[in-house]
Steps between C-alpha positions, in 0.01 A plus 500: 500500500540509877211623709688815611574598140144424397356714779734788406382471139138490616553816707642677196213384279246610760650848492501497119133400491415774749682761291324377185162517675562849639604625155195338339272666757663835433455458124141388543422805713644714221281320244198556727573870515539516123181302445309730733622797296402330173152427634465859614601629157263261327213591733552870424518430124860618489740327263701242693862610513654178634498297179772258611312375806367176349837399353693579818247320716517191277881506520482532879262204527715285272818581694326436832372163374852402392652603835225324694547178301876506570434546871243220502750261338776593745280466808363166393855362479612671821206367698572147378870527588437648842242240591717212381783604734590286799290565811758381751795732446421708193293764674757653734428837346302677772601857417455451125158344558389795712630737233302308239183537706559874529568541129197290409281729712650803325427334166143440615456870575639588156261253338210650693604843371502362145154350550375837625645672191333233284162562665538874446585443134195275456274767648597730212526229236136395526406834334770484231381413149743687276745215445532130571742446789645165615359534851449123515881468492531743789233308691688173448825659621330642808348163587830319441693747716247463782517120480880500481527733797277272702719202413815693593349602834406139570849380401665758725288395797569135424877563493486701822301225670750234392799704618337559839417131533857404411643751745284360779270797563 
């Protein structure tokens, strides 16, 4: 694949990862709200009405793990392909590189939002004893998304630096 086509694909995948992360943060905030309500009902000795919480949360964590693994596999291959490209004439993609930097920063903000939603969920989860939840899976996904975002940011800066060097700036 030519460098221009690879960078276009990387831009699309960056947007897809950002959308996935934003949706996961939104879902996690909803689970936090539901968990807070469950804890309130339990604390007041009221029968818990949200009986499907544990199953839906487990399904969310499993789907997020699957999506995160797919993204990790893609980005590992993309990073290898982009770095193995020719340095002399393969990086004449100044505008695409700047766009990649911008999209990587947007992805970083979305990942930070997800991490904030995760921290909020954990604040409520520490008091939850009614059911066993796969929070360890959520923790692994959060860590992987943070690490992947850091690698994408580094890759975007590396590409921008190479394009500027090639262009003579």
